[in-house]
Coordinates of C-alpha atoms and ligand atoms in Angstrom, one line a residue:
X292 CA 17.9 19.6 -27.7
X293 CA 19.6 16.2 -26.7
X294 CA 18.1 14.3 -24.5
X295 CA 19.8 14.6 -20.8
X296 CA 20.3 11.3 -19.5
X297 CA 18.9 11.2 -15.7
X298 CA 20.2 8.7 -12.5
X299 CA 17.7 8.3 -9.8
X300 CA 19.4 7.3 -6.0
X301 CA 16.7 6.1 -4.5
X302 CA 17.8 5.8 -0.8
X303 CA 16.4 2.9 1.3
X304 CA 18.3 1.6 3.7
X305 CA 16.8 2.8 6.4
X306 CA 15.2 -0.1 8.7
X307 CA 12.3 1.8 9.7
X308 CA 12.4 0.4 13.0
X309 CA 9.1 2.3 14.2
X310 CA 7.2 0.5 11.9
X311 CA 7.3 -2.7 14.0
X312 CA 7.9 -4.2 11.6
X313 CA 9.5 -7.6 10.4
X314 CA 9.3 -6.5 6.6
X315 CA 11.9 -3.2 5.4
X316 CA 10.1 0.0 6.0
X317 CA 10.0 0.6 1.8
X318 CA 8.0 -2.8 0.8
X319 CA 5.0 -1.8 2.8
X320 CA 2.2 -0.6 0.6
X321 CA 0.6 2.3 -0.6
X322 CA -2.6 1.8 -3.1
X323 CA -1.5 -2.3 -3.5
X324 CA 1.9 -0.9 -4.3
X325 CA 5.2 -1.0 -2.3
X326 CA 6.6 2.4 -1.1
X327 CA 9.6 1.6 -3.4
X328 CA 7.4 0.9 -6.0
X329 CA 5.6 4.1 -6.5
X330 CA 9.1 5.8 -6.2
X331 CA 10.4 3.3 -9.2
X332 CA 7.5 4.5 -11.3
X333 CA 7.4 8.3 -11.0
X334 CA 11.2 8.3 -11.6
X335 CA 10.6 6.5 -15.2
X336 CA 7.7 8.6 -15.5
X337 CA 10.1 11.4 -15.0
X338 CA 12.7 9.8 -17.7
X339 CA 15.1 8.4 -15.6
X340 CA 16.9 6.0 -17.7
X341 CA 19.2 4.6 -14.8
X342 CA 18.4 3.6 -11.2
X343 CA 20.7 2.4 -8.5
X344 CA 18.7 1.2 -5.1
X345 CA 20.6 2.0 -2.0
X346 CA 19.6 -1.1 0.7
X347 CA 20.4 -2.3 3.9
X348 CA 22.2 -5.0 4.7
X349 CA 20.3 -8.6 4.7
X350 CA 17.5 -6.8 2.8
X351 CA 16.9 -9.8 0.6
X352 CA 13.3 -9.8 -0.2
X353 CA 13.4 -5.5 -0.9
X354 CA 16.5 -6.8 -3.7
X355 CA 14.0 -9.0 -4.8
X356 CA 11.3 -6.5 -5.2
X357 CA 13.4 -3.8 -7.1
X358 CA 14.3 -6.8 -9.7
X359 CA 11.1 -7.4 -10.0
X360 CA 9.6 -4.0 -11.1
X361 CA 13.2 -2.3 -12.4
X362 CA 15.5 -5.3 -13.7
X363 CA 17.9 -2.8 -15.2
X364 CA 18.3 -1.0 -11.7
X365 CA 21.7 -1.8 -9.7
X366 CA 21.4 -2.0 -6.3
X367 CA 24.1 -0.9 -3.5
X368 CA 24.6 -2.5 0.2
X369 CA 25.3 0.1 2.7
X370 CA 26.4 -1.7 5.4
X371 CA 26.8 1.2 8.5
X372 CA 24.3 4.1 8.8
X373 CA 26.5 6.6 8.8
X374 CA 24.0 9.2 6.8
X375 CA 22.7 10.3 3.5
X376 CA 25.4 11.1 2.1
X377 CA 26.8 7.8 2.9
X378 CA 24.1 6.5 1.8
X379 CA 24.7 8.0 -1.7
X380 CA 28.3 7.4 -2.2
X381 CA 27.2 3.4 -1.6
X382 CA 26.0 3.8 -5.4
X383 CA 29.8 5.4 -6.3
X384 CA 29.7 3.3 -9.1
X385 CA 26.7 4.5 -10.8
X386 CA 27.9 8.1 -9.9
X387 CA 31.6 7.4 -11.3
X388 CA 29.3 7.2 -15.1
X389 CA 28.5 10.4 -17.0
X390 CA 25.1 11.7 -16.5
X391 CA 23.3 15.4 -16.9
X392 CA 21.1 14.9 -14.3
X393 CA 21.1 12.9 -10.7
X394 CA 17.9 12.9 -8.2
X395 CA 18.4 11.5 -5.0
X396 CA 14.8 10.0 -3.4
X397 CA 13.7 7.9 -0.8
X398 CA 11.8 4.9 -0.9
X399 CA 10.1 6.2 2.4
X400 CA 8.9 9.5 0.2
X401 CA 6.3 7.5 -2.0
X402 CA 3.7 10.3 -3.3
X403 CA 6.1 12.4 -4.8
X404 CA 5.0 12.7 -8.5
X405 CA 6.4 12.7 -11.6
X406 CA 5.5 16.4 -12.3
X407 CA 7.5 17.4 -9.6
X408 CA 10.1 15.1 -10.3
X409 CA 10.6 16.9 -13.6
X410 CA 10.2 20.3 -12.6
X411 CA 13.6 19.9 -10.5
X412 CA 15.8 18.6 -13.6
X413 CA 14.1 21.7 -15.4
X414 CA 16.0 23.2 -12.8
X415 CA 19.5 21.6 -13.6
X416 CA 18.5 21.7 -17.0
X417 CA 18.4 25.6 -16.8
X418 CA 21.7 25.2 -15.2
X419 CA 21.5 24.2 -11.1
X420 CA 23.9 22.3 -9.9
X421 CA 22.0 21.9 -6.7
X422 CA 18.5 21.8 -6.6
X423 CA 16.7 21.1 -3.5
X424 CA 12.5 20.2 -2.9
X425 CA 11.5 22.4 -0.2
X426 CA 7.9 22.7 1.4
X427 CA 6.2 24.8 3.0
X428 CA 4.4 23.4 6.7
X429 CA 3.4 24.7 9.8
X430 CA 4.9 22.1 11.7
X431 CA 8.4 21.5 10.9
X432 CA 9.9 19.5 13.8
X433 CA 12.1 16.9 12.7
X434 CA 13.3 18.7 9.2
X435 CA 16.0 20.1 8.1
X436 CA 15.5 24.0 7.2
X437 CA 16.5 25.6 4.4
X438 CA 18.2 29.3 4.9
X439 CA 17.8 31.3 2.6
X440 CA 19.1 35.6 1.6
X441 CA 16.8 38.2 1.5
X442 CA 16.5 37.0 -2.1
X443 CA 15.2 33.9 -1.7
X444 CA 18.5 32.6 -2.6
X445 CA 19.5 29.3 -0.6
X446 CA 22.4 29.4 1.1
X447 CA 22.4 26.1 3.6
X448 CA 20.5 23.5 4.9
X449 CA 20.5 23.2 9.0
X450 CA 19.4 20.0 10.4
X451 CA 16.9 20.3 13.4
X452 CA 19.6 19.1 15.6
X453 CA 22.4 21.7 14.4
X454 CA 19.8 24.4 14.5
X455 CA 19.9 27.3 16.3
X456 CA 16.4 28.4 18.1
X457 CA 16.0 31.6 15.1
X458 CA 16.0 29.0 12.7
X459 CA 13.8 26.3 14.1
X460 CA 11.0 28.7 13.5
X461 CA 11.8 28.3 9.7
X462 CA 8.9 26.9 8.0
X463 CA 10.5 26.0 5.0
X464 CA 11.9 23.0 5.3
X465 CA 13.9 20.0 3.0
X466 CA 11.8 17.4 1.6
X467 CA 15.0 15.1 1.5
X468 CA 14.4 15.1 -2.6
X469 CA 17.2 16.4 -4.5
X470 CA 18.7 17.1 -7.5
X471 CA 22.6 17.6 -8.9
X472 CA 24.3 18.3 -12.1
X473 CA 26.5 14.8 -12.8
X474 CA 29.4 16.5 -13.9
X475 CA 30.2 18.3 -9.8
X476 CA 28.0 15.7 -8.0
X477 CA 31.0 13.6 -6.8
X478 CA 33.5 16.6 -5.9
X479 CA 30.6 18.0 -3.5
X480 CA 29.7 14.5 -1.9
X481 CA 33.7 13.7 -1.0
X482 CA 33.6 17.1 0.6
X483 CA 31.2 16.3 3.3
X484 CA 32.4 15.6 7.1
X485 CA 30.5 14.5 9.5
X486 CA 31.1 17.3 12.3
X487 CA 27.5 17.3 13.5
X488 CA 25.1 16.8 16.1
X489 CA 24.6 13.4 15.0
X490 CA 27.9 12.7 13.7
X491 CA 26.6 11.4 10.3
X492 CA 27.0 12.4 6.7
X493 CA 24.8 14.4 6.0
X494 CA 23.6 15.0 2.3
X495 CA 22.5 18.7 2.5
X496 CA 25.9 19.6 3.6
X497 CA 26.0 19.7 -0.4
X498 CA 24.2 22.8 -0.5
X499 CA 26.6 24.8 1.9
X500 CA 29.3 23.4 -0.1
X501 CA 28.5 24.3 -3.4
X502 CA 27.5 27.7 -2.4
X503 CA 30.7 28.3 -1.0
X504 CA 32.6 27.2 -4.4
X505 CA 30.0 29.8 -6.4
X506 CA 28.1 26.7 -8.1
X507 CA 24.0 27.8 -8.8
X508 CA 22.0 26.1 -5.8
X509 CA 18.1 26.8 -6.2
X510 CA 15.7 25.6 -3.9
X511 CA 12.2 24.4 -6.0
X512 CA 8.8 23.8 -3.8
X513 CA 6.6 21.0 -3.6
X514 CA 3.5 20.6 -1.6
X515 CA 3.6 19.3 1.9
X516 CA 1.2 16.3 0.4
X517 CA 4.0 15.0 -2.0
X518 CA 6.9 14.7 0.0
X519 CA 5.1 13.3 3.2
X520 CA 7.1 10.5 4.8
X521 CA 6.8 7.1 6.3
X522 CA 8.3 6.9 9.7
X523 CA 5.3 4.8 11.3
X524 CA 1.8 3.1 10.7
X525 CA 0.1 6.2 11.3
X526 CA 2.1 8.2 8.5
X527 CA 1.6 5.1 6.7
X528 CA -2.1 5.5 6.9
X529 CA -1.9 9.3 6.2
X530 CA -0.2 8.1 3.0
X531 CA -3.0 6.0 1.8
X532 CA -5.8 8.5 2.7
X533 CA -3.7 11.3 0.4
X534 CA -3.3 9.1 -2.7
X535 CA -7.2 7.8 -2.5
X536 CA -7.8 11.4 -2.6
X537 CA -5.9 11.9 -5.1
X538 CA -7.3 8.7 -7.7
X539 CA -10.9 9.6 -6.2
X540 CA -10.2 13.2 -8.0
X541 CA -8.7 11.7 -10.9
X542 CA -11.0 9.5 -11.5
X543 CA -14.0 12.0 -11.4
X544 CA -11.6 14.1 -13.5
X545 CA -12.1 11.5 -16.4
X546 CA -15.6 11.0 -16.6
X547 CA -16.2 8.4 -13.8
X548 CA -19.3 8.9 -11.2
X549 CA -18.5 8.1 -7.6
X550 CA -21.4 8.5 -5.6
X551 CA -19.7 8.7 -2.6
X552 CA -16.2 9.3 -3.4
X553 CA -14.8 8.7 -0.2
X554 CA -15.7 5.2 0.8
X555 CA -14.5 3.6 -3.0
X556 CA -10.8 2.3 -2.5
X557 CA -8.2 2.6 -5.4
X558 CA -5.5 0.5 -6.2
X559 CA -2.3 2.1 -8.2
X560 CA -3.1 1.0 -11.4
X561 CA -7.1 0.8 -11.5
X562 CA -8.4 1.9 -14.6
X563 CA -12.3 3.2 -15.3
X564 CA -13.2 4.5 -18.5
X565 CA -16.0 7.7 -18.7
X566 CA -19.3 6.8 -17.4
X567 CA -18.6 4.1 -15.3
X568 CA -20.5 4.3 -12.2
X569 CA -18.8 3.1 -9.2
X570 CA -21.4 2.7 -6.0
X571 CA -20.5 3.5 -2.4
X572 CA -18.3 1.2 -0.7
X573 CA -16.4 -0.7 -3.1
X574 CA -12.8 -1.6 -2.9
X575 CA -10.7 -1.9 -6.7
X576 CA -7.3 -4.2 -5.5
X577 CA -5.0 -4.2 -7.8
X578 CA -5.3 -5.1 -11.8
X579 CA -8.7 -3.8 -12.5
X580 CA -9.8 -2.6 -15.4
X581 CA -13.7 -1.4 -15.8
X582 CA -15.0 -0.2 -19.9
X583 CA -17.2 2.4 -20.8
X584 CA -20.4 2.3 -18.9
X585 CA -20.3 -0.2 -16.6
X586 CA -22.0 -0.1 -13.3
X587 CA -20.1 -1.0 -10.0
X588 CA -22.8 -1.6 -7.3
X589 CA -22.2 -1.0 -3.7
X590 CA -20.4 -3.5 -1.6
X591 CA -18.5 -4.6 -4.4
X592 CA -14.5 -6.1 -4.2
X593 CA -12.5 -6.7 -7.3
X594 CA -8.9 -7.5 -8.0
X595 CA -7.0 -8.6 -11.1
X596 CA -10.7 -8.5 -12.6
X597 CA -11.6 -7.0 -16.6
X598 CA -14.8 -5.9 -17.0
X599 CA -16.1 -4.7 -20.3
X600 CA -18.2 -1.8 -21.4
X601 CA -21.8 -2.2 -20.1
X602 CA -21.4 -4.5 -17.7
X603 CA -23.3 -4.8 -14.1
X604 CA -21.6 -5.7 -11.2
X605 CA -23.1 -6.5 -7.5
X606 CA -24.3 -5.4 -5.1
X607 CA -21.7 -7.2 -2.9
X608 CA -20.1 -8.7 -5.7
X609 CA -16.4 -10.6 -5.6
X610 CA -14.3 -10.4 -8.7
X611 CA -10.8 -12.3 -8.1
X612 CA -8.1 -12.6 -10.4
X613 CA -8.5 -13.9 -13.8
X614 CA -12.0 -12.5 -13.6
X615 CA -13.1 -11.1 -17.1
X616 CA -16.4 -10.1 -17.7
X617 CA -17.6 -9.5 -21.1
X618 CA -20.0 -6.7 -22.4
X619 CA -23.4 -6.8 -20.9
X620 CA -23.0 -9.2 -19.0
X621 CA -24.4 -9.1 -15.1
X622 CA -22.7 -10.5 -11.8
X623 CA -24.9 -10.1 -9.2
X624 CA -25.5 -10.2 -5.6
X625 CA -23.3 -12.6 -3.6
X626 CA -21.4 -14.2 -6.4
X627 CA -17.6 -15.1 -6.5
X628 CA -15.9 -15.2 -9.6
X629 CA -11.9 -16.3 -9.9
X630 CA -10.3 -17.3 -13.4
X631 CA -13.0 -17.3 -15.5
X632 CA -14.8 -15.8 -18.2
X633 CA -18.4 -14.4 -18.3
X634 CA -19.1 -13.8 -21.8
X635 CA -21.3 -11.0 -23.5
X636 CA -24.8 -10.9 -21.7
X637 CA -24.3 -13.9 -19.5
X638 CA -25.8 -13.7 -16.0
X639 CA -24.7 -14.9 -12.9
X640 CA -27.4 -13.1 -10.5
X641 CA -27.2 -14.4 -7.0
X642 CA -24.9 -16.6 -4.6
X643 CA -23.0 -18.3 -6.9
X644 CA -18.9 -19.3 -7.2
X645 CA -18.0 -19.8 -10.6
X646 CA -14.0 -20.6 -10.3
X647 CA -12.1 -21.8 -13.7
X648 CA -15.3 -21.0 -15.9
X649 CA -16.1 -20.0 -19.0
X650 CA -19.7 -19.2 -19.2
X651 CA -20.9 -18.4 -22.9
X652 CA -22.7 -15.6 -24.1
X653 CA -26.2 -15.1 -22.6
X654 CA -25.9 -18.3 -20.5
X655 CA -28.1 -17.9 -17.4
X656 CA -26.6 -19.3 -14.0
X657 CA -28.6 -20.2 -11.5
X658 CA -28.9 -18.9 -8.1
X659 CA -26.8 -21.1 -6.1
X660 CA -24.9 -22.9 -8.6
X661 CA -21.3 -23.8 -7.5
X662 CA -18.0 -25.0 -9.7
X663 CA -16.5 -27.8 -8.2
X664 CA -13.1 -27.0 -9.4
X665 CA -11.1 -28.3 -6.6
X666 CA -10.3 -31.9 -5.8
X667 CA -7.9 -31.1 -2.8
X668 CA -5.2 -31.6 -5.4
X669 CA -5.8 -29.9 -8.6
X670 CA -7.8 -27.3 -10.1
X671 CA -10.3 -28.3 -12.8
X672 CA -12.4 -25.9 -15.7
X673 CA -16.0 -25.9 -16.7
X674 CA -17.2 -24.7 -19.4
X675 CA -20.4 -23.6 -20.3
X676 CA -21.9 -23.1 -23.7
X677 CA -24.1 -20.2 -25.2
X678 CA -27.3 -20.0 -24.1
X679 CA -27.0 -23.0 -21.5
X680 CA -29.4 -22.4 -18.5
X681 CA -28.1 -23.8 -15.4
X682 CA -30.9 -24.4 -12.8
X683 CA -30.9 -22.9 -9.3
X684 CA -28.4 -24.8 -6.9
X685 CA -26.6 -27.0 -9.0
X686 CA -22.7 -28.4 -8.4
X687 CA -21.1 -28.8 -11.4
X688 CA -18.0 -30.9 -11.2
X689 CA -15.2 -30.2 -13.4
X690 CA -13.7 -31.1 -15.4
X691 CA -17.1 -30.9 -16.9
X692 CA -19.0 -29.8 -20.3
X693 CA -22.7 -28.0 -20.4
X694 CA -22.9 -27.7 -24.0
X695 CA -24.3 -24.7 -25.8
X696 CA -28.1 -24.5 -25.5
X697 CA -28.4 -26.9 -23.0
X698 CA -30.2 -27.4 -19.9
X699 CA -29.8 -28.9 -16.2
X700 CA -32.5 -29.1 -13.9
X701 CA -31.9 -27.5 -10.5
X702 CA -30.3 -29.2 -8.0
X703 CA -28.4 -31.4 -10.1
X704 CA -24.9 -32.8 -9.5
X705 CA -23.3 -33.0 -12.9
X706 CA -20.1 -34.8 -13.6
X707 CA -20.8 -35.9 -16.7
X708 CA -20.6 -33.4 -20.1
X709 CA -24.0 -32.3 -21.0
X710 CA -24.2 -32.0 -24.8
X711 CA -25.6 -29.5 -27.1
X712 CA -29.6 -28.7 -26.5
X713 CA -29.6 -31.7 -23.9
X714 CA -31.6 -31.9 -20.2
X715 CA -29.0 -32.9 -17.6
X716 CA -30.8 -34.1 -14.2
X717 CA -28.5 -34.9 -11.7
X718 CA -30.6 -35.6 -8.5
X719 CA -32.7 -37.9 -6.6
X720 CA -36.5 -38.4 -8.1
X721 CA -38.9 -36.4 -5.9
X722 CA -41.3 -39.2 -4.0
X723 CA -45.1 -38.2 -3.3
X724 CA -46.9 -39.7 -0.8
X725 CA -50.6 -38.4 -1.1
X726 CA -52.4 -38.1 2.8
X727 CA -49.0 -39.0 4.8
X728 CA -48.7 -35.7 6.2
X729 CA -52.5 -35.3 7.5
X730 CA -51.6 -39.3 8.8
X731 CA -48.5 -38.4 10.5
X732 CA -49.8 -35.3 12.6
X733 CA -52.7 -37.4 13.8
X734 CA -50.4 -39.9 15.1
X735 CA -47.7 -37.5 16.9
X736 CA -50.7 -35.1 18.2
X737 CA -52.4 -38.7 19.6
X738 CA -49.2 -40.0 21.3
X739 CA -48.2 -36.6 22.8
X740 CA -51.4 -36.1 24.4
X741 CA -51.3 -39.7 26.0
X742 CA -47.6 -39.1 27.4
X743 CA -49.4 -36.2 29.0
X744 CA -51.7 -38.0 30.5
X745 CA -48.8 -40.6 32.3
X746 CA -47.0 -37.4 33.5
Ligands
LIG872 C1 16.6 14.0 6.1 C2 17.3 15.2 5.7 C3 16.4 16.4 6.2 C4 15.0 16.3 5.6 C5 14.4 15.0 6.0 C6 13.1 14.8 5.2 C7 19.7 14.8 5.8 C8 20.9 14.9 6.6 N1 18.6 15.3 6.4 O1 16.6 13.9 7.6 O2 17.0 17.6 5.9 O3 14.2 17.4 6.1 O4 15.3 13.9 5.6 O5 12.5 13.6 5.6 O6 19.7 14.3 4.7 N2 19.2 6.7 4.8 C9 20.0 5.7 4.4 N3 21.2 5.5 5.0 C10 21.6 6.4 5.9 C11 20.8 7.4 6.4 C12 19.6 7.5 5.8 O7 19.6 4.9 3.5 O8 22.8 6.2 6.4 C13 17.9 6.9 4.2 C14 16.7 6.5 5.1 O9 16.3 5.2 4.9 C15 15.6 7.5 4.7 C16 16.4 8.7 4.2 O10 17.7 8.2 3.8 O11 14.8 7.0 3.7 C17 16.4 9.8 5.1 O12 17.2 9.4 6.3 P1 16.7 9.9 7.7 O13 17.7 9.4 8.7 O14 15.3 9.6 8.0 O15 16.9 11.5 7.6 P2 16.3 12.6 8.4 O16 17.0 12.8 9.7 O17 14.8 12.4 8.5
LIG873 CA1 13.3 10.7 8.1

């Protein structure tokens, strides 16, 4: 069988006023990932091959986001409100192009997955011309219902506000999500008035429409969970709390430990191969990738970080970006690491920043020891050789060399390169004064008895 070619309109034009927001209701995250973002994704993970954004006006830096992850989308200004299926017909152009298959979503609808996606253009695969998401939920306030025969068979959508008091108590509700064959998209669309409650356009007027021309409408389900929306911070919130859920058990699903599941945060794209032990409390922004075996002690935050197989991490670790961490190697308690490289069974144990690095293989850091990499102006590397040793609390100023083998004495300041198998000492000589302390008390204990004594 062909191919069908697919069109997501993804509707987000909506301002999302109770958000409180200065930024559009779409761009705020999910998992390290805009709303919009997540939407973008399932829908190519669904084989859409063409995406048209529908935004509101002045919506600059949400333009700027959809280039960013979909350059091939189109986008569409809808200038007035006037509904969702105004809000549709804003990407006429895309719709006025041949395509099998068209899903309408909203950016505000951001765990809907790609499974689901699918399993509604199976629908207008097996010939639907209307397919609609439902759900099933015991509260369903604010949603449109779907009315259905005695077979199942749906007939209509009825907005909350155009309902009568017998069909609020439907629990069945619209999602918003839906699909339509191409071909009789546009002929349903143009046929929608706005004779309603709210005087708008409204999108699941489709559905009463087509039923009434004899076209196949079939309404698929979808779990409450999925097709959850964003009106506020607090749905927001709920959002989060159902996808960590979700990567938690997917994680566990692939061989990963999680001690305590629910205090270890996910990001959208984290990635842990089997075995890796992740410790209570730890947060994975995104760009993290973790190999086979590696241990992720508690208290732990890494973002745009690599770590390979084996590797030990924290307790209350930092790994920033540009952080990659080779095989065996061991960051340990209280270290920083940004931009730089730990190679294979180097250790950095204890309270250390090490900030455009490389570290060689089996080099030992110091507790304490800092990269200088910052002169207020620019950023400068350091690189250390294998099987340096780099002695507690020292500042090593880059741009700066410790060749392989080498050694500097703790405490030292080192600016200069250290070469191959050399000592470095960068720090005042140590003065001993034998008997001045025995001296010094006597004196101090002698004069503060004889201030006494004036008193
Ligand atoms: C809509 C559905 C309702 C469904 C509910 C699910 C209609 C008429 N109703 O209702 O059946 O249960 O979603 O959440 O479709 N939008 C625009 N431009 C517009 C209007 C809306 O871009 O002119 C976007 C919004 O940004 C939002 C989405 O479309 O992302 C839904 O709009 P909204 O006004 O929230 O629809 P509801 O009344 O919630
Ligand atoms: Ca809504």
């Amino acid at each position: 069988m062909a191919m069908r070619t697919c069109l997501v309109v993804l509707l987000a034009a909506g301002e999302g006023t109770r958000m409180k927001s200065a930024h559009p209701k779409v761009l705020h995250q999910v998992a390290g990932r805009s709303m919009v973002g997540h939407v973008i994704a399932s829908s190519r993970e669904a084989g859409a091959d063409r995406l048209a954004v529908v935004v509101g006006p002045g919506m600059d830096a949400l333009q700027a986001e959809v280039m960013a992850l979909a350059p091939e989308a189109t986008t569409a200004v809808q200038s007035d409100r006037l509904g969702t299926a105004h809000a549709v017909l804003a990407a006429r152009a895309e719709l006025d192009r041949t395509v099998d298959d068209v899903l309408v979503l909203y950016g505000d609808t951001p765990l809907v997955t790609p499974q689901t996606l699918s399993r509604v253009r199976a629908r207008l695969a097996g010939g639907a011309d209307v397919v609609v998401l439902g759900f099933e939920t015991p509260i369903p306030t604010g949603y449109g219902r779907l009315l259905t025969d005695q077979d199942g068979c749906l007939l209509a959508i009825r907005e909350e506000k155009d309902a009568s008091d017998a069909e609020r108590r439907i629990t069945l509700c619209n999602s918003g999500i839906m699909g339509f064959r191409g071909a009789t998209m546009l002929s349903l669309l143009d046929a929608i008035g706005n004779d309603n409650a709210k005087g708008e356009y409204y999108l699941t007027d489709a559905v009463e429409i087509a039923t009434a021309r004899g076209l196949t409408v079939v309404a698929e389900t979808g779990d409450e969970n999925e097709v959850l929306g964003v009106n506020d911070r607090a749905q927001l919130s709920r959002c989060e709390a159902i996808y960590q859920a979700r990567a938690r058990a997917a994680a566990m699903t692939a061989g990963v430990t999680l001690v305590a599941p629910e205090t270890v945060f996910f990001s959208f794209d984290t990635a842990l191969s089997r075995d890796v032990i992740v410790e209570p409390n730890v947060v994975f922004g995104p760009g993290v990738t973790v190999g086979e075996g590696s241990r992720i002690r508690a208290f732990s935050h890494l973002e745009g970080a690599t770590v390979a197989a084996g590797a030990e991490i924290g307790p209350y670790a930092r790994l920033r970006p540009g952080a990659r961490v080779a095989a065996g190697a061991r960051v340990g308690n209280f270290v920083e690491i940004k931009n730089a490289r730990v190679d294979e069974g180097a250790k950095v144990n204890h309270l250390s920043y090490i900030g455009d690095a490389e570290i060689g293989a089996r080099a030992n850091i110091g507790a304490g020891t800092i990269t200088c990499n910052y002169d207020g102006f620019g950023k400068f590397r350091t690189v250390i050789g294998a099987d340096a040793f780099i002695g507690s609390n020292s500042a090593l100023v880059a741009p700066v060399s410790v060749g392989s083998g080498a050694f500097v004495g703790s405490g030292s300041v080192v600016t200069d390169d250290v070469p191959t198998d050399a000592l470095a000492l960068g720090r005042g000589r140590q003065a001993v004064k034998p008997g001045w302390a025995a001296e010094f008390r006597t004196r101090r204990t002698a004069e503060k008895a004889a201030a006494k004594k004036r008193d």
